[in-house]
CSV table of C-alpha atoms and ligand atoms in Angstrom, one decimal:
chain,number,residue,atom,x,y,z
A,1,UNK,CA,0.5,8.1,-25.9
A,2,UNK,CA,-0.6,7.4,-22.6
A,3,UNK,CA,-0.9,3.9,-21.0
A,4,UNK,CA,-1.5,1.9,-18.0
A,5,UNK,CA,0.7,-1.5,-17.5
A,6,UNK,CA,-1.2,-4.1,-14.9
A,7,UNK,CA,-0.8,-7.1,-14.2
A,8,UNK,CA,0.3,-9.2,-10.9
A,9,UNK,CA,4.4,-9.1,-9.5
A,10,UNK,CA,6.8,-10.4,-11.8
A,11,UNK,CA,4.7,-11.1,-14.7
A,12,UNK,CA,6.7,-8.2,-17.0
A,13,UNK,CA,5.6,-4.8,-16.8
A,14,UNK,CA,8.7,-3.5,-16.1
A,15,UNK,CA,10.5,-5.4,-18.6
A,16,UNK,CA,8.2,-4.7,-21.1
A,17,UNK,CA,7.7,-0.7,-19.8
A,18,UNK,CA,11.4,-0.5,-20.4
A,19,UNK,CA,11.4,-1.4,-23.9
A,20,UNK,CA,8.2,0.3,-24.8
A,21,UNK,CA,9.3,4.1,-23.1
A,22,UNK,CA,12.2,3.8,-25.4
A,23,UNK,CA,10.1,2.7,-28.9
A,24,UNK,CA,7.8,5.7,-28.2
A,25,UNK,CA,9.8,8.5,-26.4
A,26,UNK,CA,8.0,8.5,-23.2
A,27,UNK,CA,8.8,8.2,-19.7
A,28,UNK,CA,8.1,5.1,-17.5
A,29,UNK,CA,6.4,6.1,-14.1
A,30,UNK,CA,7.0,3.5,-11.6
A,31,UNK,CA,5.6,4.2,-8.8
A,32,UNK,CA,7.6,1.3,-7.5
A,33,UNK,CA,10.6,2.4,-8.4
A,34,UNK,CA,9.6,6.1,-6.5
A,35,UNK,CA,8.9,4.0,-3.1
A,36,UNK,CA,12.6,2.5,-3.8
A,37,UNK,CA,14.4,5.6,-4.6
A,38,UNK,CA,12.6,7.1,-1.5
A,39,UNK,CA,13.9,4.3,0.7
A,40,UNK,CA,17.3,5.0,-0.1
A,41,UNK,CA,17.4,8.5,0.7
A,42,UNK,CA,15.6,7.7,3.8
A,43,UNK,CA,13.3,10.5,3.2
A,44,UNK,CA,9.6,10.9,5.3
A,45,UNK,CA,8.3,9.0,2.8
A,46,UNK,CA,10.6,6.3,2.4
A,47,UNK,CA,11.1,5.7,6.3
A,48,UNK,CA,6.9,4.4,6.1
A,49,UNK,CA,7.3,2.6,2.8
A,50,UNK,CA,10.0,0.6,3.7
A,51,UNK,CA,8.1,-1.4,6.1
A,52,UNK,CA,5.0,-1.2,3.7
A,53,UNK,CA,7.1,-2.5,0.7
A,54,UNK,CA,8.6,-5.7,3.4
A,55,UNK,CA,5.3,-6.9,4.0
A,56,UNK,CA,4.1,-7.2,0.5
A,57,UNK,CA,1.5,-4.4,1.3
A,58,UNK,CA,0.4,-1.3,-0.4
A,59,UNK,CA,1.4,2.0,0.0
A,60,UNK,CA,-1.4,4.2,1.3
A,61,UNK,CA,-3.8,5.3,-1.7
A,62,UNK,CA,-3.7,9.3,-1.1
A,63,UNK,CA,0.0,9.4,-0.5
A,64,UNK,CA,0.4,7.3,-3.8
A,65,UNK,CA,-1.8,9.4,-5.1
A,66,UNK,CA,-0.2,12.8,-4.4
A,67,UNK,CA,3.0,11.4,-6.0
A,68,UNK,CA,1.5,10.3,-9.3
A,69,UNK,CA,-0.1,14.0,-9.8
A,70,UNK,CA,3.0,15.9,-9.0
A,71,UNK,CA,5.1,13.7,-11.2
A,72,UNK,CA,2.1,13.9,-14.4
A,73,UNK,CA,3.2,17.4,-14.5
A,74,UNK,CA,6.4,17.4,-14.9
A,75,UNK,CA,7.5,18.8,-18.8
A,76,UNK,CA,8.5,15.1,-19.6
A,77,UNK,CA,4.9,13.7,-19.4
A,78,UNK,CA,4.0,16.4,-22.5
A,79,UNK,CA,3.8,13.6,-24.7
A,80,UNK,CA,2.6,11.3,-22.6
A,81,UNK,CA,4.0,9.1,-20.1
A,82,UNK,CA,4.1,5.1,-19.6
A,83,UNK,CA,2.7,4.1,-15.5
A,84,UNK,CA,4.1,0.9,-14.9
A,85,UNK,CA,2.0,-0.3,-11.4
A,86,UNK,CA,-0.2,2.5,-11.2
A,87,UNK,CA,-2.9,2.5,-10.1
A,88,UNK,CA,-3.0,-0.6,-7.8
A,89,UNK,CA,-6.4,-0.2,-6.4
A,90,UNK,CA,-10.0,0.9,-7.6
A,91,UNK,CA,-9.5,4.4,-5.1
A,92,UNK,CA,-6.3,5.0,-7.1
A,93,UNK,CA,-8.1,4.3,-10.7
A,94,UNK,CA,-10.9,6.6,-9.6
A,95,UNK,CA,-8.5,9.6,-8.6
A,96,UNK,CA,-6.3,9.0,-11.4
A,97,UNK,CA,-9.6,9.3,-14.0
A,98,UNK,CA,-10.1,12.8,-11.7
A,99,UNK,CA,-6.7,13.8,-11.9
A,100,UNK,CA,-6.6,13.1,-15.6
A,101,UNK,CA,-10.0,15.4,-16.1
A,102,UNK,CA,-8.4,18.2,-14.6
A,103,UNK,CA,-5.1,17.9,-16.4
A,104,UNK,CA,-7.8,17.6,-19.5
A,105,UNK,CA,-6.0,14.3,-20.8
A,106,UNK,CA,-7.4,11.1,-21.4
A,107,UNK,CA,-6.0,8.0,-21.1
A,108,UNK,CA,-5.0,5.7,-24.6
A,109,UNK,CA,-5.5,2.4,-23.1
A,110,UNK,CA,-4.6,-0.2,-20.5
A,111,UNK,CA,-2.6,-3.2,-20.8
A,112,UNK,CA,-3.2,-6.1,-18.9
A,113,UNK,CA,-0.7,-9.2,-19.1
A,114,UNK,CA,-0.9,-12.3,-17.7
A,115,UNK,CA,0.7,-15.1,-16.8
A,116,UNK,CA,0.0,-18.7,-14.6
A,117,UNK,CA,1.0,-17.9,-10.6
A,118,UNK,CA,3.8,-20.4,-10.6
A,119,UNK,CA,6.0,-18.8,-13.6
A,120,UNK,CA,5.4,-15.5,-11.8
A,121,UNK,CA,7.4,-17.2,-8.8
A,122,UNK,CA,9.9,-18.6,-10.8
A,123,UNK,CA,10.1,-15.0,-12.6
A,124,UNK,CA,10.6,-13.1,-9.4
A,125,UNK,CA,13.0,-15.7,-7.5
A,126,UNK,CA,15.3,-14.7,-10.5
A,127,UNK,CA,14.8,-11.4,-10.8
A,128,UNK,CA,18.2,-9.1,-11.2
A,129,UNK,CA,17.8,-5.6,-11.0
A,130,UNK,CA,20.4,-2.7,-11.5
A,131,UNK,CA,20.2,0.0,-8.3
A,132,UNK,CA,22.0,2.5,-10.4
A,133,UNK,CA,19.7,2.7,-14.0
A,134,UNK,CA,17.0,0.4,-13.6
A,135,UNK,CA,17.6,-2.6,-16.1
A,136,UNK,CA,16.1,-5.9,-15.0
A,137,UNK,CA,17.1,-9.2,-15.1
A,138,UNK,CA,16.7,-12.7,-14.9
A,139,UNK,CA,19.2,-14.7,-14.1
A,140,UNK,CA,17.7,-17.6,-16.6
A,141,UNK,CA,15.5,-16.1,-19.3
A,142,UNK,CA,17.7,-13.0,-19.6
A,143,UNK,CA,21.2,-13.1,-18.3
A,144,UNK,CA,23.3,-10.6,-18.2
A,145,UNK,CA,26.0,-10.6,-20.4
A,146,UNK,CA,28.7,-10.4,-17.6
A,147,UNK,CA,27.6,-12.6,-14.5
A,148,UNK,CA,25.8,-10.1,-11.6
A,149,UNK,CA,26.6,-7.2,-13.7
A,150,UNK,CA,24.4,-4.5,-16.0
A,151,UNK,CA,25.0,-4.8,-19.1
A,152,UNK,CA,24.2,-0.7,-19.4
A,153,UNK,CA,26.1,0.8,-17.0
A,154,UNK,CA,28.2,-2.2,-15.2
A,155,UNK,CA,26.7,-1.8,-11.3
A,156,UNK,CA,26.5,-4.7,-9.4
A,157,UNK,CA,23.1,-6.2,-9.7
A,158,UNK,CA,20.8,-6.6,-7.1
A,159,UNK,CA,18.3,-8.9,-5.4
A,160,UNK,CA,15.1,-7.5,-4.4
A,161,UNK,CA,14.4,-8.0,-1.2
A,162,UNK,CA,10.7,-8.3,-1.4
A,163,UNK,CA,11.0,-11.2,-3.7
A,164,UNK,CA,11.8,-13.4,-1.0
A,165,UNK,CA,9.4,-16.2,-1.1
A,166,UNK,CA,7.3,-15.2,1.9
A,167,UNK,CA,6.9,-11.7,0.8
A,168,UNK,CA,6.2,-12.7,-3.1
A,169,UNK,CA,3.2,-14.6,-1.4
A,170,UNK,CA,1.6,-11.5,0.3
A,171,UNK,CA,2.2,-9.9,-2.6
A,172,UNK,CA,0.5,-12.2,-4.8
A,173,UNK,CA,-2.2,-12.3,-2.3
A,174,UNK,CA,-2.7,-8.5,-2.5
A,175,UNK,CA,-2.8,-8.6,-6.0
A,176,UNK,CA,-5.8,-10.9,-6.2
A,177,UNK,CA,-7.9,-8.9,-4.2
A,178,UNK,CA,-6.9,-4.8,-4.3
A,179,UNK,CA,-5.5,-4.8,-8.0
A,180,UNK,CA,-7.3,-7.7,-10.1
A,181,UNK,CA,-10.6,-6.0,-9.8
A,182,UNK,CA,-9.3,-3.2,-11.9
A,183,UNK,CA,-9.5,-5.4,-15.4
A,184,UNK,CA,-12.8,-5.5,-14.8
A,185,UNK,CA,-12.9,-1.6,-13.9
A,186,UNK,CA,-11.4,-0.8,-17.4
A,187,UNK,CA,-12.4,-3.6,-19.0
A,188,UNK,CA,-16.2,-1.7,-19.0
A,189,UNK,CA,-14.6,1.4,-19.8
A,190,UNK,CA,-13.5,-0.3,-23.0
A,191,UNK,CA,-9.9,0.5,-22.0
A,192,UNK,CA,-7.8,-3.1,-22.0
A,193,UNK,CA,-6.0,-4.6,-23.9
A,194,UNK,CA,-5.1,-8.5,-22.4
A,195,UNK,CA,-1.9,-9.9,-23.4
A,196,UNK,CA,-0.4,-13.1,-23.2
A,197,UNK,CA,3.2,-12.8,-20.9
A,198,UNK,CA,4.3,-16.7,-21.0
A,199,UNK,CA,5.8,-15.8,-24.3
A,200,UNK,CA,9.6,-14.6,-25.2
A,201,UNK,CA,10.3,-11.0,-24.1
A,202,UNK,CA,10.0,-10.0,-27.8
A,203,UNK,CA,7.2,-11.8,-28.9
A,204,UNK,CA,5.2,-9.7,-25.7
A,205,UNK,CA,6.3,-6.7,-27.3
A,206,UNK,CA,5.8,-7.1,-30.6
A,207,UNK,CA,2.4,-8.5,-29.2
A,208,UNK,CA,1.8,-4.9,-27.2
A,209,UNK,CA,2.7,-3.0,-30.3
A,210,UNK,CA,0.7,-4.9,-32.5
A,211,UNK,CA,-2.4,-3.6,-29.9
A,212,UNK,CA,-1.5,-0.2,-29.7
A,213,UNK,CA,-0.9,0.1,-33.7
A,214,UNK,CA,-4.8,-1.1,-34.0
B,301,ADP,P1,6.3,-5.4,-9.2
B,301,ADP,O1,7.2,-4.8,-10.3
B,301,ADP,O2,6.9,-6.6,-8.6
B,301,ADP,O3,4.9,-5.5,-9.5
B,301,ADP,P2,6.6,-2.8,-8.0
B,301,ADP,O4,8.0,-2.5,-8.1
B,301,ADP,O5,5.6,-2.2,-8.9
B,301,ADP,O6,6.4,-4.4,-7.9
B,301,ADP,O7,6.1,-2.4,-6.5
B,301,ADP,C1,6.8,-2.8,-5.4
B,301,ADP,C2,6.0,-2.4,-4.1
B,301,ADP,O8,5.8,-1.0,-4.1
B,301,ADP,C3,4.6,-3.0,-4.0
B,301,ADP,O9,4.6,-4.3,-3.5
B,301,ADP,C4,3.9,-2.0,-3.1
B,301,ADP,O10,4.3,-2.2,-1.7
B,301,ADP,C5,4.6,-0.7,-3.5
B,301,ADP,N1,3.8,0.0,-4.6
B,301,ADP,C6,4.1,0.1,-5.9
B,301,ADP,N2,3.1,0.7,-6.6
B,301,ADP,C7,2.1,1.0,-5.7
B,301,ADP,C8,0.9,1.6,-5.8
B,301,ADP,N3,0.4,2.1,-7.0
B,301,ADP,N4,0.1,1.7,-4.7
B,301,ADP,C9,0.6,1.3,-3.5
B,301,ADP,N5,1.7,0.7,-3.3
B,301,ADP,C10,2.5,0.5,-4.4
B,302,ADP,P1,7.1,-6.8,-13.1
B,302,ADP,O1,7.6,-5.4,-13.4
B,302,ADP,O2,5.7,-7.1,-13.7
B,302,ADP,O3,7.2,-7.2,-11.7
B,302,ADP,P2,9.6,-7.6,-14.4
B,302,ADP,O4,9.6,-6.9,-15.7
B,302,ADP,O5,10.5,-7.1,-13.3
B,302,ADP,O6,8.1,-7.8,-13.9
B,302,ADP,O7,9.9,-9.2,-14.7
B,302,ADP,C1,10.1,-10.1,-13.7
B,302,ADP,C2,11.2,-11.1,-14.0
B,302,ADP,O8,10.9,-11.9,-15.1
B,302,ADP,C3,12.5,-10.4,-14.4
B,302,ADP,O9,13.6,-11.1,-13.9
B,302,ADP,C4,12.5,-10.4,-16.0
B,302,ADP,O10,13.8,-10.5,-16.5
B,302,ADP,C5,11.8,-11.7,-16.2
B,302,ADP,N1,10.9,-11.7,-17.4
B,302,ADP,C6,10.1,-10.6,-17.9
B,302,ADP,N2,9.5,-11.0,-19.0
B,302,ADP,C7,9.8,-12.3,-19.2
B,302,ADP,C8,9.4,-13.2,-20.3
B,302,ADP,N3,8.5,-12.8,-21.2
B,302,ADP,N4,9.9,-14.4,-20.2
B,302,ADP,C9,10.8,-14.8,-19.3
B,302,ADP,N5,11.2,-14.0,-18.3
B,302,ADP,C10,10.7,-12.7,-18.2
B,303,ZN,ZN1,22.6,-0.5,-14.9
């Protein structure tokens, strides 16, 4: 199975990626997550993402790029592979639909949730993440069991620090106008599915697997 997540900041695709990569066997790519990890080892990359990822802008298009189609052939994507805020732009959907020609894959379908702009800011001023594995949290809708710990592996959890309220705006504001024309984009290619993400965590899922089973 392979699958695109999209949808605006905060409004559960990682939440939702995590539970779904685990249902299905299949890894979630996060090209977020790859800007963070490159961050903290301060590598090339990471030195002109950081500033990139403070500013609530996007990372260039053929860097992003180049990361996506070295990490699609890695042996874990065999069986697919989950992309959780790829692709961001139209540039990005059109080389993706190249890459995926050459790698003679096709693509199973695109899920687009959605949410109202002011539960997305509540969503991301309470957003809880774990540096060391990844789980996310919130510190209303889905507490951790021990206060500002993980519940999988017991870091300390974090705050990230582009959801501050003046970078959650930019973002926002990038969102609307580089990344929302893509429903559109794969809504003609008959590829979205639109899903409803003001609901319980489980109800979303069962929600997205009610889509995929069809
Ligand atoms: P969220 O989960 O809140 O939607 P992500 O973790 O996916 O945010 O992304 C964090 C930041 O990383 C983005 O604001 C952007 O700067 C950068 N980024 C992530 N994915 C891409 C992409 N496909 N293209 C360009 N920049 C990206
Ligand atoms: P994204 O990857 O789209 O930026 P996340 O999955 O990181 O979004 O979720 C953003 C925040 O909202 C997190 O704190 C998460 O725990 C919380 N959250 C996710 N889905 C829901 C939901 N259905 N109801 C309430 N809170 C949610
Ligand atoms: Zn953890």
């Amino acid at each position: 199975m392979r699958l695109v997540f999209l949808g605006p900041p905060g409004v559960g695709k990682g939440t939702q990626a995590q539970l779904l990569c685990k249902k299905y066997s299949i890894p979630q790519i996060s090209t977020g997550d790859m800007f963070r990890a490159a961050i903290k080892e301060q590598t090339e990359l990471g030195k002109k993402a950081d500033a990139i990822l403070k500013a609530g802008k996007l990372v260039d298009d053929s860097i992003t790029l180049g990361l996506i189609k070295d990490r699609l052939q890695k042996s874990d994507c065999k069986n697919g592979y989950l992309l959780d805020g790829f692709p961001r732009t139209i540039p990005q959907a059109e080389g993706f639909g190249a890459l995926l020609k050459e790698l003679h894959q096709e693509l199973d379908g695109v899920i687009s949730i959605f949410v109202d702009e002011a539960v997305l800011i509540r969503r991301l001023s309470g957003r809880r993440s774990c540096p060391k594995c990844g789980k996310i949290f919130h510190l209303e809708s889905n507490p951790p069991k021990k206060k500002d710990h993980c519940d999988s592996c017991g870091e300390k959890l974090i705050f990230r620090n582009d959801d501050k309220p003046e970078t959650i705006h930019k973002r926002m504001e990038t969102y609307r106008t580089l990344t929302e024309p893509l429903i559109s984009y794969y809504k003609k290619k008959n590829l979205l599915f639109e899903i409803d993400g003001d609901q319980l965590i489980e109800k979303v899922f069962e929600d997205i697997v009610g889509v995929l089973k069809k």
